[in-house]
């Protein structure tokens, strides 16, 4: 009992530290972005040229973007099915392996994409209005959410019977409920998924606005068309 309480606090502190780093990094990025846009405004660049809008992401960033979108659909489906199957006591080791591997792949792709964006560079902001700034903030938010989702998933596995069950390939160790130290990471994992869905909807609505209302060709930035 005492051990469980200590472990629960340990995970709460770890999660708080992770969220703290995420919030700190977001504020830091927003401050930099704000300074860059202010500079642009002061230089009188109120409208953004077609050339800027058409500046593409590198080929490997585009490939990873669409691969991540496809993988996320699979990971989400597998996670939800697992939760349902566990409730009906029919969850299988194979389901857990698939979810953990696909989730881990999302993490690896996200870290790779972050590395590539620093190496290859990224196109300049599509404009300098408040909405464009928010769009940039949404991009940073997506990176942070994907890392936190994988981290809380890993914590859920390590603090419950899932980790031992997968390592020993023994389905009888799978948990019926997430209790004790696994409670916080499991709830955090669930909540982060809901937040991700909302942020992705905002991101996709932004892309649709550019494509069908502004018709400025911004979608071309995330396309392989014309890239050798
Ligand atoms: C971006 C990556 C990930 C996404 C989008 C994701 C999504 C989900 C979703 C939607 C659920 C169901 C939550 C519920 O309703 O209870 C879930 C459960 C879970 N996830 Fe993930 N996950 C990701 C990565 C991971 C990773 C990397 C691990 C482990 C290393 C992991 C381990 C788990 C575990 C153990 C559960 C509980 C399943 C159960 O109910 O027994 N997840 N995940
Ligand atoms: C059908 C769905 C989607 C469409 C149409 C779409 C479209 C786009 C476009 C056009 C950009 C470039 C925006 C710009 O340069 O201003 C972009 C960037 C981005 N997208 Fe998506 N996206 C979709 C889904 C997703 C999903 C599911 C995620 C991850 C959860 C995601 C994560 C990102 C990130 C992180 C960036 C910024 C890349 C960077 O600057 O490093 N997208 N997306």
XYZ file of N, CA and C and ligand atoms in Angstrom:
770
model
N 0.845 -1.210 0.000
C 0.000 0.000 0.000
C 0.880 1.261 0.000
N 1.858 1.318 0.985
C 2.767 2.471 1.060
C 3.561 2.578 -0.242
N 4.024 1.401 -0.727
C 4.795 1.379 -1.972
C 3.990 1.937 -3.128
N 2.688 1.535 -3.178
C 1.823 2.012 -4.264
C 1.675 3.526 -4.228
N 1.508 4.068 -3.000
C 1.336 5.526 -2.864
C 2.610 6.229 -3.334
N 3.784 5.693 -2.912
C 5.050 6.321 -3.329
C 5.186 6.266 -4.843
N 4.851 5.096 -5.418
C 4.981 4.951 -6.872
C 4.025 5.892 -7.603
N 2.786 6.020 -7.034
C 1.814 6.907 -7.677
C 2.365 8.331 -7.697
N 2.945 8.775 -6.555
C 3.496 10.139 -6.512
C 4.659 10.286 -7.478
N 5.446 9.212 -7.590
C 6.593 9.235 -8.503
C 6.122 9.522 -9.928
N 5.059 8.786 -10.341
C 4.569 8.973 -11.708
C 3.899 10.328 -11.883
N 3.188 10.787 -10.816
C 2.558 12.113 -10.911
C 3.635 13.179 -11.127
N 4.756 13.068 -10.354
C 5.830 14.054 -10.504
C 6.451 13.978 -11.897
N 6.649 12.733 -12.372
C 7.266 12.555 -13.689
C 6.380 13.159 -14.782
N 5.057 12.874 -14.666
C 4.117 13.428 -15.653
C 4.104 14.942 -15.596
N 4.086 15.484 -14.329
C 4.059 16.940 -14.167
C 5.308 17.533 -14.801
N 6.467 16.846 -14.621
C 7.718 17.352 -15.200
C 7.619 17.362 -16.725
N 7.067 16.267 -17.292
C 6.922 16.170 -18.753
C 6.025 17.284 -19.287
N 4.867 17.467 -18.610
C 3.929 18.506 -19.046
C 4.604 19.871 -18.890
N 5.362 20.047 -17.776
C 6.070 21.313 -17.541
C 7.021 21.616 -18.682
N 7.803 20.609 -19.104
C 8.757 20.810 -20.206
C 7.983 21.180 -21.473
N 6.849 20.479 -21.706
C 6.022 20.754 -22.887
C 5.532 22.195 -22.882
N 4.996 22.647 -21.738
C 4.449 24.008 -21.642
C 5.582 25.028 -21.812
N 6.730 24.755 -21.164
C 7.865 25.678 -21.254
C 8.293 25.816 -22.717
N 8.394 24.662 -23.393
C 8.857 24.676 -24.780
C 7.853 25.398 -25.674
N 6.527 25.181 -25.408
C 5.509 25.859 -26.223
C 5.626 27.365 -26.054
N 5.757 27.826 -24.786
C 5.835 29.268 -24.548
C 7.077 29.845 -25.208
N 8.184 29.088 -25.130
C 9.447 29.521 -25.733
C 9.283 29.671 -27.244
N 8.600 28.673 -27.871
C 8.411 28.707 -29.323
C 7.502 29.863 -29.716
N 6.432 30.071 -28.914
C 5.489 31.149 -29.230
C 6.212 32.499 -29.145
N 7.093 32.635 -28.133
C 7.821 33.902 -27.971
C 8.725 34.149 -29.190
N 9.433 33.115 -29.634
C 10.309 33.253 -30.806
C 9.520 33.615 -32.051
N 8.361 32.918 -32.197
C 7.529 33.139 -33.368
C 7.008 34.569 -33.379
N 6.569 35.004 -32.204
C 6.044 36.363 -32.052
C 7.107 37.372 -32.466
N 8.362 37.144 -31.996
C 9.455 38.073 -32.303
C 9.714 38.086 -33.822
N 9.682 36.876 -34.461
C 9.950 36.794 -35.902
C 8.871 37.537 -36.690
N 7.607 37.345 -36.272
C 6.513 37.984 -37.004
C 6.520 39.494 -36.807
N 6.900 39.920 -35.593
C 6.971 41.360 -35.302
C 8.019 41.994 -36.213
N 9.131 41.277 -36.354
C 10.216 41.776 -37.194
C 9.736 41.921 -38.640
N 8.999 40.863 -39.103
C 8.463 40.883 -40.474
C 7.549 42.082 -40.675
N 6.668 42.325 -39.684
C 5.714 43.446 -39.758
C 6.456 44.759 -39.848
N 7.489 44.883 -38.985
C 8.234 46.148 -38.948
C 8.930 46.409 -40.277
N 9.291 45.293 -40.951
C 9.923 45.454 -42.268
C 8.892 45.698 -43.357
N 7.616 45.728 -42.948
C 6.543 46.073 -43.891
C 6.060 44.924 -44.756
N 6.390 43.676 -44.378
C 5.934 42.542 -45.202
C 4.558 42.084 -44.745
N 3.521 42.857 -45.090
C 2.192 42.510 -44.603
C 1.588 41.356 -45.378
N 1.847 41.333 -46.677
C 1.305 40.230 -47.470
C 2.440 39.267 -47.815
N 2.080 38.012 -47.912
C 3.107 37.005 -48.179
C 3.046 36.641 -49.657
N 4.206 36.580 -50.294
C 4.230 36.326 -51.738
C 3.869 34.878 -52.048
N 3.470 34.643 -53.321
C 3.152 33.291 -53.761
C 4.364 32.381 -53.573
N 5.536 32.994 -53.804
C 6.774 32.218 -53.696
C 6.936 31.648 -52.283
N 6.604 32.476 -51.271
C 6.707 32.014 -49.879
C 5.703 30.895 -49.624
N 4.457 31.117 -50.088
C 3.410 30.099 -49.882
C 3.825 28.770 -50.502
N 4.462 28.841 -51.668
C 4.817 27.610 -52.401
C 6.087 26.938 -51.870
N 6.794 27.572 -50.941
C 8.028 26.947 -50.439
C 7.668 25.606 -49.795
N 8.222 24.489 -50.317
C 7.779 23.181 -49.808
C 8.578 22.688 -48.591
N 8.020 21.699 -47.921
C 8.781 20.926 -46.927
C 9.656 19.948 -47.705
N 10.734 19.456 -47.060
C 11.598 18.504 -47.763
C 10.832 17.197 -47.989
N 11.321 16.425 -48.974
C 10.667 15.179 -49.360
C 10.486 14.242 -48.156
N 11.561 14.100 -47.361
C 11.450 13.139 -46.248
C 10.479 13.617 -45.165
N 10.355 14.955 -44.981
C 9.389 15.454 -43.994
C 7.964 15.175 -44.492
N 7.754 15.361 -45.807
C 6.414 15.101 -46.376
C 6.050 13.620 -46.208
N 7.011 12.733 -46.528
C 6.728 11.292 -46.410
C 6.369 10.947 -44.961
N 7.171 11.473 -44.016
C 6.910 11.153 -42.596
C 5.560 11.719 -42.157
N 5.204 12.934 -42.638
C 3.921 13.534 -42.260
C 2.770 12.592 -42.598
N 2.744 12.094 -43.853
C 1.604 11.267 -44.286
C 1.667 9.858 -43.693
N 2.898 9.362 -43.462
C 3.045 8.053 -42.819
C 2.521 8.120 -41.380
N 2.820 9.235 -40.705
C 2.344 9.416 -39.319
C 0.821 9.484 -39.290
N 0.225 10.203 -40.250
C -1.244 10.313 -40.279
C -1.856 8.910 -40.396
N -1.307 8.100 -41.333
C -1.856 6.750 -41.554
C -1.654 5.882 -40.295
N -0.445 5.954 -39.714
C -0.150 5.125 -38.539
C -1.031 5.508 -37.344
N -1.277 6.839 -37.220
C -2.085 7.303 -36.084
C -3.488 6.708 -36.113
N -4.044 6.597 -37.320
C -5.392 6.023 -37.441
C -5.364 4.580 -36.921
N -4.301 3.842 -37.304
C -4.168 2.439 -36.874
C -3.986 2.359 -35.351
N -3.077 3.204 -34.808
C -2.791 3.165 -33.361
C -4.045 3.506 -32.562
N -4.779 4.507 -33.015
C -5.994 4.941 -32.337
C -7.020 3.798 -32.335
N -7.209 3.189 -33.505
C -8.167 2.088 -33.627
C -7.769 0.932 -32.698
N -6.459 0.578 -32.729
C -5.980 -0.540 -31.902
C -6.155 -0.228 -30.410
N -5.840 1.028 -30.003
C -5.961 1.426 -28.587
C -7.397 1.318 -28.119
N -8.322 1.857 -28.936
C -9.743 1.816 -28.576
C -10.261 0.390 -28.525
N -9.839 -0.440 -29.502
C -10.293 -1.840 -29.517
C -9.775 -2.569 -28.285
N -8.509 -2.261 -27.895
C -7.936 -2.922 -26.714
C -8.746 -2.602 -25.470
N -9.081 -1.296 -25.314
C -9.837 -0.870 -24.128
C -11.176 -1.612 -24.088
N -11.838 -1.713 -25.258
C -13.133 -2.406 -25.334
C -12.977 -3.882 -25.018
N -11.948 -4.510 -25.629
C -11.746 -5.955 -25.453
C -11.394 -6.260 -23.989
N -10.602 -5.377 -23.354
C -10.228 -5.613 -21.942
C -11.493 -5.639 -21.076
N -12.439 -4.709 -21.383
C -13.704 -4.659 -20.648
C -14.471 -5.970 -20.778
N -14.352 -6.603 -21.956
C -15.073 -7.872 -22.174
C -14.175 -9.075 -21.901
N -13.022 -8.832 -21.304
C -12.031 -9.868 -20.945
C -11.576 -10.678 -22.167
N -11.505 -10.022 -23.322
C -11.075 -10.772 -24.509
C -9.852 -10.127 -25.183
N -9.142 -9.242 -24.434
C -7.955 -8.597 -25.029
C -6.848 -9.633 -25.220
N -6.124 -9.510 -26.351
C -5.079 -10.506 -26.629
C -3.701 -9.851 -26.595
N -2.667 -10.706 -26.385
C -1.292 -10.208 -26.402
C -0.981 -9.563 -27.752
N -1.475 -10.211 -28.839
C -1.187 -9.703 -30.191
C -1.678 -8.265 -30.338
N -2.861 -7.981 -29.780
C -3.414 -6.624 -29.852
C -2.498 -5.630 -29.154
N -1.992 -6.033 -27.962
C -1.089 -5.143 -27.209
C 0.228 -4.940 -27.960
N 0.788 -6.053 -28.497
C 2.053 -5.928 -29.246
C 1.863 -4.944 -30.401
N 0.752 -5.126 -31.142
C 0.525 -4.290 -32.330
C 0.412 -2.819 -31.929
N -0.362 -2.542 -30.849
C -0.557 -1.151 -30.428
C 0.764 -0.518 -29.976
N 1.503 -1.273 -29.157
C 2.758 -0.746 -28.610
C 3.778 -0.501 -29.740
N 3.869 -1.453 -30.680
C 4.838 -1.294 -31.781
C 4.454 -0.123 -32.687
N 3.152 -0.054 -33.043
C 2.717 1.045 -33.927
C 2.851 2.385 -33.198
N 2.513 2.409 -31.891
C 2.660 3.646 -31.099
C 4.128 4.053 -31.020
N 4.998 3.057 -30.797
C 6.445 3.326 -30.738
C 6.944 3.874 -32.074
N 6.385 3.344 -33.173
C 6.799 3.810 -34.508
C 6.408 5.279 -34.698
N 5.225 5.664 -34.156
C 4.803 7.071 -34.252
C 5.822 7.949 -33.523
N 6.280 7.467 -32.356
C 7.262 8.257 -31.587
C 8.564 8.411 -32.378
N 9.062 7.301 -32.936
C 10.320 7.349 -33.694
C 10.178 8.313 -34.886
N 9.030 8.206 -35.611
C 8.815 9.078 -36.774
C 8.754 10.549 -36.353
N 8.104 10.795 -35.197
C 7.971 12.187 -34.731
C 9.342 12.772 -34.398
N 10.185 11.973 -33.710
C 11.523 12.464 -33.352
C 12.368 12.661 -34.612
N 12.218 11.739 -35.588
C 12.945 11.869 -36.861
C 12.524 13.151 -37.581
N 11.172 13.377 -37.603
C 10.656 14.550 -38.316
C 11.193 15.835 -37.682
N 11.239 15.824 -36.318
C 11.744 17.000 -35.614
C 13.217 17.232 -35.980
N 14.006 16.131 -36.081
C 15.417 16.251 -36.455
C 15.534 16.794 -37.878
N 14.729 16.220 -38.801
C 14.807 16.636 -40.206
C 14.414 18.105 -40.383
N 13.408 18.552 -39.578
C 12.981 19.956 -39.763
C 14.106 20.892 -39.328
N 14.938 20.440 -38.377
C 16.072 21.266 -37.968
C 17.203 21.195 -38.986
N 17.344 20.048 -39.660
C 18.417 19.881 -40.649
C 17.995 20.511 -41.997
N 16.786 20.162 -42.482
C 16.348 20.609 -43.816
C 15.751 22.011 -43.806
N 15.334 22.476 -42.634
C 14.640 23.767 -42.551
C 13.158 23.601 -42.840
N 12.369 24.641 -42.519
C 10.919 24.604 -42.776
C 10.531 25.868 -43.532
N 9.433 25.806 -44.302
C 9.008 27.005 -45.026
C 8.667 28.122 -44.034
N 8.799 29.388 -44.463
C 8.431 30.492 -43.565
C 6.923 30.480 -43.289
N 6.456 31.168 -42.219
C 5.022 31.196 -41.936
C 4.224 31.634 -43.170
N 3.024 31.053 -43.326
C 2.213 31.335 -44.516
C 1.642 32.755 -44.480
N 1.824 33.457 -43.404
C 1.325 34.831 -43.280
C 1.743 35.332 -41.913
N 1.339 36.559 -41.593
C 1.743 37.037 -40.271
C 0.567 37.531 -39.433
N -0.617 36.988 -39.734
C -1.773 37.345 -38.915
C -1.765 36.481 -37.656
N -2.655 36.824 -36.735
C -2.756 36.057 -35.494
C -3.100 34.598 -35.804
N -3.960 34.391 -36.825
C -4.374 33.031 -37.192
C -3.171 32.221 -37.684
N -2.299 32.863 -38.476
C -1.102 32.160 -38.962
C -0.198 31.781 -37.800
N -0.130 32.695 -36.819
C 0.694 32.400 -35.633
C 0.123 31.203 -34.875
N -1.221 31.197 -34.790
C -1.861 30.083 -34.067
C -1.610 28.768 -34.800
N -1.627 28.833 -36.153
C -1.393 27.618 -36.948
C -0.008 27.057 -36.617
N 0.957 27.943 -36.500
C 2.324 27.522 -36.163
C 2.333 26.897 -34.761
N 1.584 27.537 -33.837
C 1.486 27.015 -32.468
C 0.884 25.616 -32.476
N -0.130 25.414 -33.344
C -0.783 24.103 -33.455
C 0.249 23.056 -33.888
N 1.147 23.414 -34.811
C 2.176 22.466 -35.267
C 3.064 22.027 -34.092
N 3.512 23.019 -33.298
C 4.343 22.664 -32.138
C 3.540 21.789 -31.172
N 2.251 22.168 -30.991
C 1.377 21.413 -30.093
C 1.267 19.959 -30.531
N 1.188 19.721 -31.849
C 1.061 18.348 -32.361
C 2.313 17.539 -32.023
N 3.488 18.139 -32.195
C 4.730 17.431 -31.856
C 4.717 17.040 -30.370
N 4.372 18.031 -29.521
C 4.401 17.782 -28.070
C 3.403 16.682 -27.694
N 2.192 16.762 -28.284
C 1.157 15.769 -27.955
C 1.592 14.358 -28.349
N 2.221 14.232 -29.540
C 2.619 12.899 -30.006
C 3.676 12.303 -29.068
N 4.612 13.141 -28.587
C 5.646 12.636 -27.679
C 5.018 12.264 -26.329
N 4.135 13.159 -25.805
C 3.513 12.876 -24.507
C 2.630 11.628 -24.565
N 1.932 11.433 -25.700
C 1.075 10.253 -25.847
C 1.910 8.974 -25.750
N 3.037 8.960 -26.476
C 3.870 7.762 -26.448
C 4.462 7.567 -25.055
N 4.879 8.674 -24.406
C 5.494 8.572 -23.071
C 4.486 8.021 -22.063
N 3.227 8.529 -22.093
C 2.240 8.049 -21.126
C 1.821 6.604 -21.439
N 1.842 6.239 -22.742
C 1.539 4.849 -23.123
C 2.587 3.921 -22.536
N 3.853 4.338 -22.679
C 4.959 3.528 -22.152
C 4.851 3.416 -20.628
N 4.512 4.547 -19.974
C 4.366 4.530 -18.506
C 3.238 3.587 -18.091
N 2.123 3.624 -18.864
C 0.992 2.735 -18.539
C 1.463 1.280 -18.595
N 2.228 0.957 -19.650
C 2.686 -0.428 -19.808
C 3.635 -0.811 -18.669
N 4.539 0.120 -18.307
C 5.554 -0.215 -17.298
C 5.000 -0.308 -15.884
N 3.912 0.452 -15.597
C 3.392 0.454 -14.229
C 2.272 -0.564 -14.025
N 1.883 -1.260 -15.118
C 0.785 -2.233 -14.983
C 1.318 -3.618 -15.362
N 0.406 -4.564 -15.495
C 0.816 -5.913 -15.878
C 1.156 -6.017 -17.361
N 0.887 -4.940 -18.144
C 1.089 -5.027 -19.602
C 2.558 -5.285 -19.939
N 3.463 -4.524 -19.271
C 4.905 -4.676 -19.541
C 5.356 -6.116 -19.323
N 5.170 -6.659 -18.078
C 5.568 -8.045 -17.823
C 4.882 -9.038 -18.774
N 3.587 -8.811 -19.070
C 2.865 -9.740 -19.963
C 3.530 -9.784 -21.335
N 3.928 -8.590 -21.852
C 4.539 -8.543 -23.182
C 5.953 -9.125 -23.154
N 6.704 -8.832 -22.080
C 8.085 -9.324 -22.010
C 8.132 -10.842 -21.861
N 7.151 -11.379 -21.070
C 7.156 -12.840 -20.836
C 6.210 -13.567 -21.791
N 5.567 -12.817 -22.703
C 4.571 -13.378 -23.622
C 3.545 -14.232 -22.862
N 3.041 -13.671 -21.747
C 2.111 -14.401 -20.894
C 0.827 -13.579 -20.710
N -0.227 -13.966 -21.434
C -1.465 -13.174 -21.444
C -2.155 -13.125 -20.084
N -1.842 -14.120 -19.200
C -2.543 -14.132 -17.906
C -2.087 -12.954 -17.021
N -0.974 -12.290 -17.386
C -0.496 -11.149 -16.590
C -1.163 -9.829 -16.999
N -1.936 -9.859 -18.097
C -2.586 -8.612 -18.558
C -3.575 -8.125 -17.506
N -3.643 -6.801 -17.274
C -4.522 -6.300 -16.205
C -5.996 -6.256 -16.633
N -6.896 -6.403 -15.623
C -8.317 -6.234 -15.929
C -8.692 -4.767 -15.802
N -7.949 -4.082 -14.869
C -8.198 -2.654 -14.643
C -6.862 -1.988 -14.404
N -6.780 -0.679 -14.639
C -5.542 0.039 -14.332
C -5.703 0.699 -12.972
N -5.000 0.147 -11.979
C -5.124 0.662 -10.611
C -3.740 1.065 -10.101
N -3.684 1.599 -8.881
C -2.403 1.959 -8.250
C -1.619 2.914 -9.129
N -0.307 2.642 -9.283
C 0.542 3.581 -10.032
C 0.190 3.700 -11.512
N -0.592 2.727 -12.049
C -0.927 2.793 -13.483
C -2.109 3.730 -13.743
N -2.814 4.148 -12.650
C -4.033 4.948 -12.844
C -3.738 6.258 -13.580
N -2.746 7.006 -13.044
C -2.484 8.349 -13.610
C -2.007 8.279 -15.064
N -0.957 7.467 -15.377
C -0.538 7.425 -16.776
C -1.646 6.966 -17.727
N -2.483 6.006 -17.262
C -3.545 5.507 -18.144
C -4.570 6.598 -18.442
N -4.981 7.332 -17.360
C -5.963 8.414 -17.568
C -5.341 9.502 -18.457
N -4.038 9.819 -18.181
C -3.370 10.862 -18.963
C -3.325 10.458 -20.450
N -3.038 9.158 -20.699
C -2.959 8.633 -22.068
C -4.305 8.827 -22.789
N -5.390 8.535 -22.055
C -6.743 8.677 -22.628
C -7.069 10.141 -22.923
N -6.765 11.017 -21.921
C -7.113 12.436 -22.083
C -6.300 13.055 -23.233
N -4.988 12.677 -23.297
C -4.140 13.241 -24.357
C -4.669 12.866 -25.739
N -5.243 11.648 -25.849
C -5.806 11.218 -27.140
C -6.964 12.146 -27.524
N -7.829 12.479 -26.521
C -8.954 13.382 -26.803
C -8.439 14.762 -27.225
N -7.390 15.240 -26.509
C -6.844 16.562 -26.858
C -6.276 16.513 -28.283
N -5.569 15.393 -28.597
C -4.967 15.265 -29.936
C -6.046 15.357 -31.025
N -7.189 14.674 -30.763
C -8.261 14.680 -31.773
C -8.716 16.126 -32.032
N -8.916 16.900 -30.941
C -9.386 18.285 -31.102
C -8.349 19.105 -31.887
N -7.043 18.962 -31.504
C -5.997 19.765 -32.159
C -5.860 19.365 -33.639
N -5.989 18.050 -33.914
C -5.892 17.605 -35.320
C -7.066 18.185 -36.132
N -8.263 18.218 -35.520
C -9.419 18.778 -36.234
C -9.139 20.249 -36.604
N -8.591 21.013 -35.629
C -8.272 22.430 -35.902
C -7.262 22.519 -37.049
N -6.229 21.648 -37.001
C -5.168 21.625 -38.022
C -5.750 21.310 -39.405
N -6.618 20.314 -39.467
C -7.189 19.914 -40.766
C -8.136 21.009 -41.286
N -8.904 21.642 -40.351
C -9.791 22.736 -40.784
C -8.957 23.866 -41.390
N -7.768 24.106 -40.790
C -6.868 25.142 -41.323
C -6.445 24.788 -42.742
N -6.057 23.515 -42.928
C -5.612 23.065 -44.262
C -6.753 23.197 -45.275
N -7.995 22.829 -44.832
C -9.154 22.914 -45.738
C -9.428 24.378 -46.110
N -9.306 25.276 -45.123
C -9.533 26.708 -45.396
C -8.570 27.194 -46.469
N -7.272 26.811 -46.324
C -6.290 27.243 -47.324
C -6.620 26.669 -48.708
N -7.034 25.398 -48.712
C -7.251 24.699 -49.991
C -8.491 25.203 -50.722
N -9.608 25.341 -49.973
C -10.879 25.592 -50.662
C -11.415 27.013 -50.511
N -10.957 27.762 -49.497
C -11.478 29.127 -49.326
C -10.442 30.154 -49.806
N -9.221 30.050 -49.255
C -8.177 31.007 -49.684
C -7.596 30.609 -51.047
N -7.663 29.315 -51.338
C -7.149 28.756 -52.614
C -5.733 29.249 -52.910
N -4.867 29.222 -51.886
C -3.517 29.769 -52.072
C -2.460 28.699 -52.352
N -2.881 27.446 -52.433
C -1.936 26.381 -52.786
C -1.028 25.938 -51.646
N -1.393 26.292 -50.404
C -0.537 25.923 -49.257
C -0.381 24.412 -49.097
N -1.447 23.676 -49.475
C -1.382 22.210 -49.349
C -0.181 21.636 -50.115
N 0.215 22.344 -51.188
C 1.348 21.903 -52.006
C 2.623 21.754 -51.188
N 2.714 22.471 -50.054
C 3.900 22.369 -49.198
C 4.069 20.953 -48.658
N 2.933 20.294 -48.432
C 2.970 18.943 -47.849
C 2.699 17.890 -48.914
N 3.088 18.187 -50.162
C 2.834 17.234 -51.238
C 4.148 16.793 -51.870
N 4.149 15.558 -52.397
C 5.356 15.051 -53.059
C 5.392 15.451 -54.521
N 4.251 16.000 -54.998
C 4.166 16.362 -56.413
C 5.245 17.395 -56.757
N 5.966 17.142 -57.813
C 6.977 18.117 -58.245
C 8.291 17.984 -57.512
N 8.378 17.017 -56.549
C 9.655 16.828 -55.846
C 10.377 15.634 -56.447
N 11.673 15.820 -56.768
C 12.387 14.689 -57.372
C 12.978 13.834 -56.261
C 1.018 8.330 -30.531
C 0.956 7.130 -30.076
C -0.235 6.509 -29.353
C -1.588 6.730 -29.475
C -2.285 7.681 -30.425
C -2.253 5.834 -28.535
C -3.641 5.753 -28.368
C -4.270 4.960 -27.438
C -5.705 4.881 -27.218
C -6.764 5.659 -28.020
C -5.929 4.006 -26.203
C -7.295 3.610 -25.587
C -7.492 4.455 -24.365
C -8.750 4.080 -23.624
O -9.823 4.434 -24.083
O -8.609 3.426 -22.576
C -4.657 3.501 -25.759
C -4.460 2.593 -24.752
C -3.232 2.096 -24.378
N -2.005 2.418 -24.924
Fe -1.656 3.746 -26.391
N -1.307 5.108 -27.864
C -0.054 5.483 -28.339
C 1.171 4.984 -27.970
C 1.351 3.998 -27.038
C 2.636 3.409 -26.674
C 3.987 3.813 -27.296
C 2.386 2.485 -25.697
C 3.325 1.568 -24.954
C 4.620 1.497 -25.114
C 0.959 2.477 -25.454
C 0.328 1.686 -24.513
C -1.027 1.674 -24.276
C -1.655 0.850 -23.259
C -0.951 -0.128 -22.317
C -3.028 1.113 -23.332
C -4.131 0.491 -22.472
C -4.898 -0.533 -23.263
C -5.973 -1.143 -22.372
O -7.051 -0.560 -22.244
O -5.667 -2.193 -21.774
N 0.352 3.407 -26.281
N -3.658 4.105 -26.533
C -5.860 14.997 -43.611
C -5.168 15.451 -42.619
C -4.040 16.467 -42.716
C -3.769 17.446 -43.651
C -4.580 17.792 -44.880
C -2.545 18.109 -43.235
C -1.927 19.138 -43.919
C -0.796 19.806 -43.517
C -0.173 20.922 -44.219
C -0.685 21.536 -45.523
C 0.897 21.324 -43.500
C 1.846 22.496 -43.833
C 1.286 23.734 -43.166
C 2.157 24.962 -43.280
O 3.290 24.905 -43.765
O 1.721 26.032 -42.827
C 0.989 20.451 -42.339
C 1.957 20.544 -41.367
C 2.007 19.750 -40.251
N 1.146 18.709 -39.936
Fe -0.462 18.120 -41.003
N -2.110 17.541 -42.076
C -2.994 16.534 -41.710
C -2.929 15.719 -40.607
C -1.958 15.799 -39.641
C -1.889 14.953 -38.470
C -2.885 13.824 -38.109
C -0.788 15.336 -37.771
C -0.236 14.789 -36.483
C -0.930 14.459 -35.481
C -0.163 16.443 -38.491
C 0.972 17.109 -38.080
C 1.556 18.165 -38.739
C 2.696 18.898 -38.242
C 3.455 18.612 -36.928
C 2.998 19.886 -39.195
C 4.112 20.913 -39.126
C 5.354 20.374 -39.744
C 6.542 21.220 -39.364
O 6.501 22.453 -39.472
O 7.542 20.591 -38.946
N -0.895 16.684 -39.626
N -0.043 19.538 -42.374
